[in-house]
Amino acid sequence: MKKLFVILLSACFFSTSAQQTLKPGDVMPAIVIKPIINAPALNVNLADPTKAPFYILSFWGTWCSPCIPEMDTLAKLQKANEGKIRVIAISNEPVTRLKKYLIKKPSALWLASDTSFFLYKAFGLSSVGQSAIINSRHMVVALVKTDLVNQRFINNLMSGKTIKSSAEVKEVPVNNRKDIFGVDSTIAESFTIRGYMKGQQSMGRHYLNAPYEGRRVSYINVCADVLYKDAFDITSSKQIVYEIDEKAVCDFDNKNSLYCFDLLVKPEDKDSLNRIMQKKLLTSLPIKARIAEKLIPVYVLRVNPDQKLAFQVSTQNKSMIRFSGEGYNGTSVSLANFANDYLSNDLDRPVVDETGLKEKYDIKTTVDLRTQEGVVQSVNKLGLILDKAERKMKVLVFYK
């Protein structure tokens, strides 16, 4: 399955009616964050200076796997700096899901359920895993990547040193056209590749419906590895081999390594879309890629003989697949697709389907916590098991 990644999050309640982008140096408007599900009170007013000298508003989600260890680190820092900082972890998830998280991982961080996206948008953040630092004078000190918050960072904050912002924020869009590549739906074929496009969010899309119906693919502001993985149908990052510096292939901090790509092929070439995409990339990009075979660690997906399958053969003719950090929902899908497209993307090894099940099925999973254990547990509930093994697999080799 080809993936479209669009990350959204967060909100709170401002007393002001107009929403503006808040930047370092700005004074926070009067704001109440609510509901907070594990604090002495159900809401926090950031205008109250008696709570803590510094607030760290950390934007995260239980569906974000890198965010889980970041929350653990922030909890340790808050304990080590008691009375100096107060972390409020802001998620777009409902109270019920956050309460499940607290059962699995009790935390001294205050967790806010925040479903209107307002505060997240007010800071102009482009993804989760980022934090806003607010001082006792209600000023935005910095917007930073959460994984950069450590004891040295806290020490610099306490001593009044300037904190450099590192968070990724959205740029003001410079092109509001529905189709930024300007493709005419009446033409038979087209191809565009160019560098970074200012004011556009990183994303990718395969067009499955009319008028393009499986013969067009678009990517905006992505690295070469994303394009090549799509073209060569590689899902797991464990199926990549670098013969050159990894940063030469992808460095999101360097806009010169980002590309915009659009390909529309003739109706009669629809089944060759990937092959044509490969040729276009190899002749257009300075980074090259090839397919090789290698014996690598994998998970093997098998049927649990001691458990009844918790999914049924589909009665639908049309396939539909949706998945996120909260789980998978597929209609009329094969176990091979489930293993390769979803599980290989979410686990630390590629997943090979050896269930022997050949029909199309309706499969749904729920992941309470996006960790390896959480994903594996959701698979086990289906009546399936994942065994560690080694298999000869195709790998994507990057070179110049």
Coordinates of C-alpha atoms in Angstrom, one line a residue:
M1 CA 0.0 0.0 0.0
K2 CA 1.2 3.5 -0.7
K3 CA 1.1 5.8 2.2
L4 CA -0.1 9.3 2.8
F5 CA 1.4 10.8 5.9
V6 CA -0.4 13.8 7.3
I7 CA 0.2 14.6 11.0
L8 CA -2.3 16.7 12.8
L9 CA -2.7 17.5 16.5
S10 CA -3.7 19.4 19.5
A11 CA -5.8 22.1 20.9
C12 CA -6.8 24.0 23.9
F13 CA -9.0 26.9 24.8
F14 CA -8.0 30.5 24.4
S15 CA -9.9 33.4 25.9
T16 CA -9.2 35.3 22.7
S17 CA -11.3 34.6 19.7
A18 CA -8.7 35.1 17.0
Q19 CA -6.0 32.5 16.5
Q20 CA -2.5 33.7 15.6
T21 CA 0.8 31.9 15.3
L22 CA 2.8 32.2 18.5
K23 CA 6.5 32.7 18.2
P24 CA 9.5 32.8 20.7
G25 CA 9.3 36.2 22.4
D26 CA 5.6 36.5 22.2
V27 CA 3.5 36.8 25.4
M28 CA 1.0 34.0 25.7
P29 CA -2.7 35.1 25.7
A30 CA -4.7 34.0 28.7
I31 CA -5.2 30.3 28.2
V32 CA -6.8 27.5 30.1
I33 CA -5.7 23.9 29.1
K34 CA -8.4 21.3 29.8
P35 CA -9.3 18.7 30.5
I36 CA -6.2 17.4 32.3
I37 CA -7.0 13.9 33.4
N38 CA -4.4 13.3 36.1
A39 CA -3.8 16.7 37.8
P40 CA -5.2 18.1 41.1
A41 CA -7.5 20.2 39.0
L42 CA -9.1 19.5 35.6
N43 CA -7.6 22.6 34.0
V44 CA -4.5 24.7 34.2
N45 CA -4.4 28.5 33.6
L46 CA -1.0 29.4 32.2
A47 CA -1.5 32.9 33.6
D48 CA -1.0 31.6 37.1
P49 CA 2.7 32.1 37.9
T50 CA 2.6 30.1 41.2
K51 CA 2.4 26.7 39.5
A52 CA 6.0 26.5 38.1
P53 CA 8.7 28.9 36.9
F54 CA 8.6 27.1 33.5
Y55 CA 6.0 25.1 31.7
I56 CA 6.9 22.6 29.0
L57 CA 4.0 22.0 26.7
S58 CA 4.9 18.8 25.0
F59 CA 2.8 17.7 21.9
W60 CA 2.6 14.0 21.6
G61 CA 0.3 11.0 21.1
T62 CA 0.1 7.4 22.2
W63 CA 0.0 6.6 18.5
C64 CA 3.5 8.2 18.0
S65 CA 6.1 5.5 18.8
P66 CA 9.1 8.0 19.3
C67 CA 6.9 10.0 21.7
I68 CA 6.7 7.2 24.3
P69 CA 10.4 7.3 25.3
E70 CA 10.3 11.1 25.1
M71 CA 7.5 11.1 27.7
D72 CA 9.6 8.8 30.0
T73 CA 12.6 11.2 29.7
L74 CA 10.4 14.2 30.5
A75 CA 9.1 12.5 33.6
K76 CA 12.6 11.8 34.9
L77 CA 13.6 15.5 34.2
Q78 CA 10.5 16.8 36.0
K79 CA 11.3 14.6 39.0
A80 CA 14.9 15.7 39.0
N81 CA 13.9 19.4 38.8
E82 CA 10.9 19.4 41.0
G83 CA 9.3 22.8 41.5
K84 CA 11.3 24.2 38.6
I85 CA 9.5 22.8 35.6
R86 CA 6.0 21.4 35.0
V87 CA 5.4 19.3 31.9
I88 CA 1.9 19.2 30.3
A89 CA 1.7 16.5 27.7
I90 CA -0.9 17.5 25.1
S91 CA -2.5 14.9 22.9
N92 CA -5.3 15.0 20.4
E93 CA -6.7 11.8 21.8
P94 CA -9.9 11.4 23.9
V95 CA -9.8 11.0 27.7
T96 CA -10.6 7.3 27.5
R97 CA -7.5 6.5 25.5
L98 CA -5.2 8.5 27.7
K99 CA -6.6 6.8 30.8
K100 CA -5.7 3.5 29.2
Y101 CA -2.2 4.8 28.7
L102 CA -1.9 5.7 32.3
I103 CA -3.0 2.2 33.4
K104 CA -0.2 0.8 31.3
K105 CA 2.3 3.5 32.1
P106 CA 1.5 5.6 35.2
S107 CA 3.0 9.1 34.8
A108 CA 3.6 12.2 36.9
L109 CA 3.3 14.3 33.8
W110 CA 0.0 16.0 33.4
L111 CA -1.8 14.6 30.4
A112 CA -4.2 16.9 28.5
S113 CA -6.9 15.6 26.1
D114 CA -7.0 18.2 23.4
T115 CA -9.2 17.4 20.4
S116 CA -9.9 20.8 18.8
F117 CA -6.3 21.3 17.4
F118 CA -6.3 25.0 18.5
L119 CA -3.1 25.3 20.5
Y120 CA -1.1 23.1 18.1
K121 CA -2.1 25.2 15.2
A122 CA -1.5 28.4 17.2
F123 CA 2.2 27.5 17.5
G124 CA 2.3 26.5 13.8
L125 CA 4.0 23.2 14.5
S126 CA 4.4 20.8 11.6
S127 CA 4.4 17.5 13.6
V128 CA 4.2 16.0 17.1
G129 CA 7.4 15.3 19.1
Q130 CA 7.9 19.1 19.7
S131 CA 7.5 21.3 22.7
A132 CA 6.7 24.9 23.6
I133 CA 8.6 26.4 26.6
I134 CA 6.7 29.1 28.6
N135 CA 8.2 31.1 31.5
S136 CA 6.6 32.5 34.6
R137 CA 6.1 35.9 32.8
H138 CA 3.9 34.0 30.3
M139 CA 6.4 34.5 27.5
V140 CA 7.2 31.9 24.8
V141 CA 10.8 31.1 25.4
A142 CA 11.4 28.7 22.6
L143 CA 9.8 26.0 20.4
V144 CA 12.0 22.9 20.4
K145 CA 12.2 19.3 19.4
T146 CA 11.2 17.3 22.4
D147 CA 14.1 14.8 22.1
L148 CA 16.5 17.8 22.7
V149 CA 15.2 18.5 26.1
N150 CA 17.7 17.1 28.6
Q151 CA 19.3 18.1 31.9
R152 CA 21.7 20.4 30.2
F153 CA 18.8 22.1 28.4
I154 CA 17.0 22.6 31.8
N155 CA 20.2 24.0 33.3
N156 CA 20.5 26.5 30.5
L157 CA 16.9 27.4 30.9
M158 CA 17.2 28.0 34.7
S159 CA 20.3 30.1 34.2
G160 CA 18.6 32.4 31.8
K161 CA 20.7 31.4 28.7
T162 CA 19.2 31.9 25.3
I163 CA 17.4 28.8 24.1
K164 CA 17.6 28.3 20.4
S165 CA 14.4 27.1 18.8
S166 CA 14.6 23.8 16.9
A167 CA 11.0 22.9 16.3
E168 CA 9.7 22.4 12.8
V169 CA 7.0 24.9 12.0
K170 CA 4.7 25.2 9.1
E171 CA 5.6 27.8 6.5
V172 CA 3.0 30.1 5.1
P173 CA 1.6 28.5 2.0
V174 CA 2.7 30.2 -1.2
N175 CA 0.4 28.2 -3.5
N176 CA -3.2 27.4 -2.7
R177 CA -4.1 25.7 -5.9
K178 CA -5.8 22.3 -5.4
D179 CA -3.3 20.7 -7.7
I180 CA 0.1 22.4 -7.1
F181 CA 1.6 20.5 -10.1
G182 CA -1.0 21.9 -12.4
V183 CA -1.8 18.6 -14.0
D184 CA -4.6 18.7 -16.6
S185 CA -6.9 15.8 -16.0
T186 CA -7.6 15.5 -19.8
I187 CA -3.9 14.8 -20.7
A188 CA -2.6 11.2 -21.1
E189 CA 0.8 11.6 -19.3
S190 CA 3.0 14.1 -17.6
F191 CA 6.1 14.2 -15.4
T192 CA 7.5 16.8 -13.0
I193 CA 10.5 16.7 -10.6
R194 CA 11.9 19.7 -8.8
G195 CA 13.5 20.7 -5.6
Y196 CA 12.0 22.0 -2.3
M197 CA 8.7 23.8 -2.7
K198 CA 8.3 26.6 -0.1
G199 CA 5.1 26.7 2.0
Q200 CA 4.1 23.0 1.3
Q201 CA 3.8 20.2 3.8
S202 CA 5.7 17.0 3.2
M203 CA 3.2 14.4 1.9
G204 CA 2.6 11.7 -0.7
R205 CA -0.4 10.5 -2.6
H206 CA -1.4 7.7 -5.0
Y207 CA -4.5 8.6 -7.0
L208 CA -6.9 5.6 -6.9
N209 CA -10.1 7.2 -8.3
A210 CA -11.1 9.0 -11.4
P211 CA -9.8 10.7 -13.4
Y212 CA -6.3 9.2 -12.8
E213 CA -7.4 5.8 -11.3
G214 CA -4.1 4.2 -10.3
R215 CA -1.8 5.9 -12.9
R216 CA -0.6 8.9 -11.0
V217 CA 1.6 9.5 -7.9
S218 CA 2.6 12.7 -6.3
Y219 CA 5.1 13.6 -3.5
I220 CA 5.9 17.0 -2.0
N221 CA 9.0 17.9 -0.1
V222 CA 10.3 14.4 0.6
C223 CA 13.8 12.9 0.6
A224 CA 15.1 10.6 -2.1
D225 CA 14.6 7.5 0.1
V226 CA 10.9 8.0 0.3
L227 CA 10.6 8.2 -3.5
Y228 CA 12.8 5.1 -4.1
K229 CA 11.1 3.0 -1.4
D230 CA 7.7 3.7 -3.1
A231 CA 9.1 3.0 -6.6
F232 CA 10.7 -0.3 -5.5
D233 CA 7.9 -1.3 -3.1
I234 CA 10.1 -1.4 0.0
T235 CA 8.2 -0.9 3.3
S236 CA 10.6 -1.6 6.1
S237 CA 13.6 0.6 6.9
K238 CA 15.4 -2.6 7.7
Q239 CA 15.4 -3.4 4.0
I240 CA 17.7 -0.5 3.2
V241 CA 21.5 -0.6 2.7
Y242 CA 23.6 2.5 2.5
E243 CA 26.8 2.5 0.4
I244 CA 27.0 6.3 0.9
D245 CA 26.5 8.6 3.9
E246 CA 22.9 8.2 5.1
K247 CA 22.5 12.0 5.4
A248 CA 23.3 12.3 1.7
V249 CA 20.1 10.4 1.0
C250 CA 17.9 12.2 3.5
D251 CA 18.5 15.2 5.7
F252 CA 15.2 17.0 6.5
D253 CA 17.2 19.9 8.0
N254 CA 18.7 20.5 4.6
K255 CA 16.0 21.7 2.2
N256 CA 18.4 20.9 -0.7
S257 CA 17.8 17.2 -0.1
L258 CA 14.0 17.5 -0.5
Y259 CA 12.2 16.9 -3.7
C260 CA 8.8 17.3 -5.3
F261 CA 7.8 14.6 -7.7
D262 CA 4.7 14.0 -9.9
L263 CA 4.2 11.2 -12.4
L264 CA 1.1 10.5 -14.6
V265 CA 1.4 7.6 -17.0
K266 CA -0.8 6.6 -20.0
P267 CA -3.9 4.4 -19.2
E268 CA -2.3 1.5 -20.9
D269 CA 0.8 1.9 -18.8
K270 CA -1.0 1.9 -15.4
D271 CA 0.4 -1.5 -14.4
S272 CA 3.9 -0.3 -15.1
L273 CA 3.7 2.8 -12.9
N274 CA 6.3 1.6 -10.4
R275 CA 8.7 0.6 -13.2
I276 CA 8.4 3.9 -14.9
M277 CA 8.8 5.7 -11.6
Q278 CA 12.1 3.8 -11.0
K279 CA 13.4 4.9 -14.4
K280 CA 12.5 8.6 -13.9
L281 CA 14.2 8.7 -10.5
L282 CA 17.3 7.0 -11.7
T283 CA 17.8 9.4 -14.5
S284 CA 16.8 12.5 -12.5
L285 CA 18.3 12.2 -9.0
P286 CA 22.0 12.4 -8.0
I287 CA 21.3 9.5 -5.5
K288 CA 20.9 6.1 -7.2
A289 CA 19.3 2.9 -5.9
R290 CA 19.3 -0.7 -6.9
I291 CA 17.6 -3.9 -5.6
A292 CA 19.7 -6.7 -4.1
E293 CA 19.0 -9.8 -2.1
K294 CA 20.2 -10.4 1.4
L295 CA 19.6 -12.7 4.4
I296 CA 18.1 -10.5 7.1
P297 CA 16.2 -10.8 10.4
V298 CA 12.4 -10.9 9.9
Y299 CA 9.2 -11.7 11.7
V300 CA 7.2 -14.6 10.2
L301 CA 3.4 -14.2 10.5
R302 CA 1.7 -17.5 11.3
V303 CA -1.7 -18.8 12.4
N304 CA -1.9 -19.7 16.1
P305 CA -3.2 -23.3 16.1
D306 CA -4.6 -22.9 19.7
Q307 CA -6.8 -19.9 18.9
K308 CA -9.7 -19.1 16.7
L309 CA -9.2 -16.5 14.0
A310 CA -10.8 -13.2 14.9
F311 CA -11.4 -12.1 11.3
Q312 CA -13.6 -13.2 8.5
V313 CA -13.4 -13.8 4.8
S314 CA -14.6 -10.6 3.2
T315 CA -17.8 -10.3 1.2
Q316 CA -16.7 -7.0 -0.4
N317 CA -15.3 -6.7 -3.9
K318 CA -13.4 -3.4 -3.3
S319 CA -10.4 -3.3 -1.1
M320 CA -10.0 -0.4 1.4
I321 CA -7.1 0.1 3.8
R322 CA -6.6 2.6 6.6
F323 CA -4.0 2.5 9.4
S324 CA -2.3 4.7 11.9
G325 CA -0.6 4.4 15.2
E326 CA -3.9 3.4 16.7
G327 CA -4.3 0.3 14.6
Y328 CA -5.3 -1.1 11.3
N329 CA -8.6 -1.3 9.4
G330 CA -8.7 -3.3 6.2
T331 CA -11.6 -4.4 4.0
S332 CA -11.0 -7.2 1.5
V333 CA -7.3 -7.4 2.1
S334 CA -4.8 -10.3 2.0
L335 CA -2.6 -11.4 4.9
A336 CA 0.4 -10.6 2.7
N337 CA -0.8 -7.0 2.4
F338 CA -1.4 -6.8 6.1
A339 CA 2.1 -8.1 6.8
N340 CA 4.0 -6.1 4.3
D341 CA 2.2 -2.8 4.2
Y342 CA 1.2 -2.4 7.8
L343 CA 3.2 -4.6 10.1
S344 CA 6.6 -4.2 8.3
N345 CA 6.1 -0.4 8.6
D346 CA 5.3 -0.5 12.4
L347 CA 7.7 -3.2 13.6
D348 CA 11.5 -3.3 13.9
R349 CA 11.8 -6.1 11.2
P350 CA 10.1 -6.8 7.9
V351 CA 7.2 -9.2 8.3
V352 CA 6.7 -12.2 6.0
D353 CA 3.3 -13.8 5.6
E354 CA 3.5 -17.6 6.1
T355 CA 0.0 -18.1 7.3
G356 CA -1.0 -20.0 4.2
L357 CA -4.3 -18.0 4.1
K358 CA -5.0 -17.0 0.6
E359 CA -8.5 -15.4 0.7
K360 CA -9.3 -11.7 1.1
Y361 CA -10.3 -10.7 4.6
D362 CA -11.8 -7.9 6.7
I363 CA -9.1 -7.2 9.4
K364 CA -9.2 -4.7 12.2
T365 CA -6.8 -4.2 15.1
T366 CA -6.6 -1.7 17.9
V367 CA -3.3 -0.6 19.4
D368 CA -3.6 0.9 22.8
L369 CA 0.1 2.0 22.9
R370 CA 2.2 2.3 19.8
T371 CA 5.1 0.2 20.9
Q372 CA 6.5 -3.1 19.6
E373 CA 4.7 -4.9 22.3
G374 CA 1.4 -3.1 21.7
V375 CA 1.5 -3.9 18.0
V376 CA 2.4 -7.6 18.6
Q377 CA -0.4 -7.9 21.2
S378 CA -2.9 -6.5 18.6
V379 CA -1.8 -9.2 16.1
N380 CA -2.0 -12.0 18.8
K381 CA -5.7 -11.0 19.4
L382 CA -6.4 -11.9 15.7
G383 CA -5.3 -15.5 16.3
L384 CA -1.9 -14.9 14.7
I385 CA 1.6 -15.1 16.0
L386 CA 4.9 -13.4 15.0
D387 CA 8.1 -15.5 15.2
K388 CA 11.6 -14.2 14.8
A389 CA 13.5 -15.8 11.9
E390 CA 15.8 -15.1 9.0
R391 CA 14.8 -14.9 5.3
K392 CA 16.4 -13.9 2.1
M393 CA 14.7 -10.6 1.2
K394 CA 15.1 -7.9 -1.4
V395 CA 16.9 -4.8 0.0
L396 CA 17.2 -1.3 -1.5
V397 CA 20.8 -0.3 -1.9
F398 CA 21.6 3.5 -2.1
Y399 CA 24.8 4.6 -4.0
K400 CA 26.0 7.4 -6.2

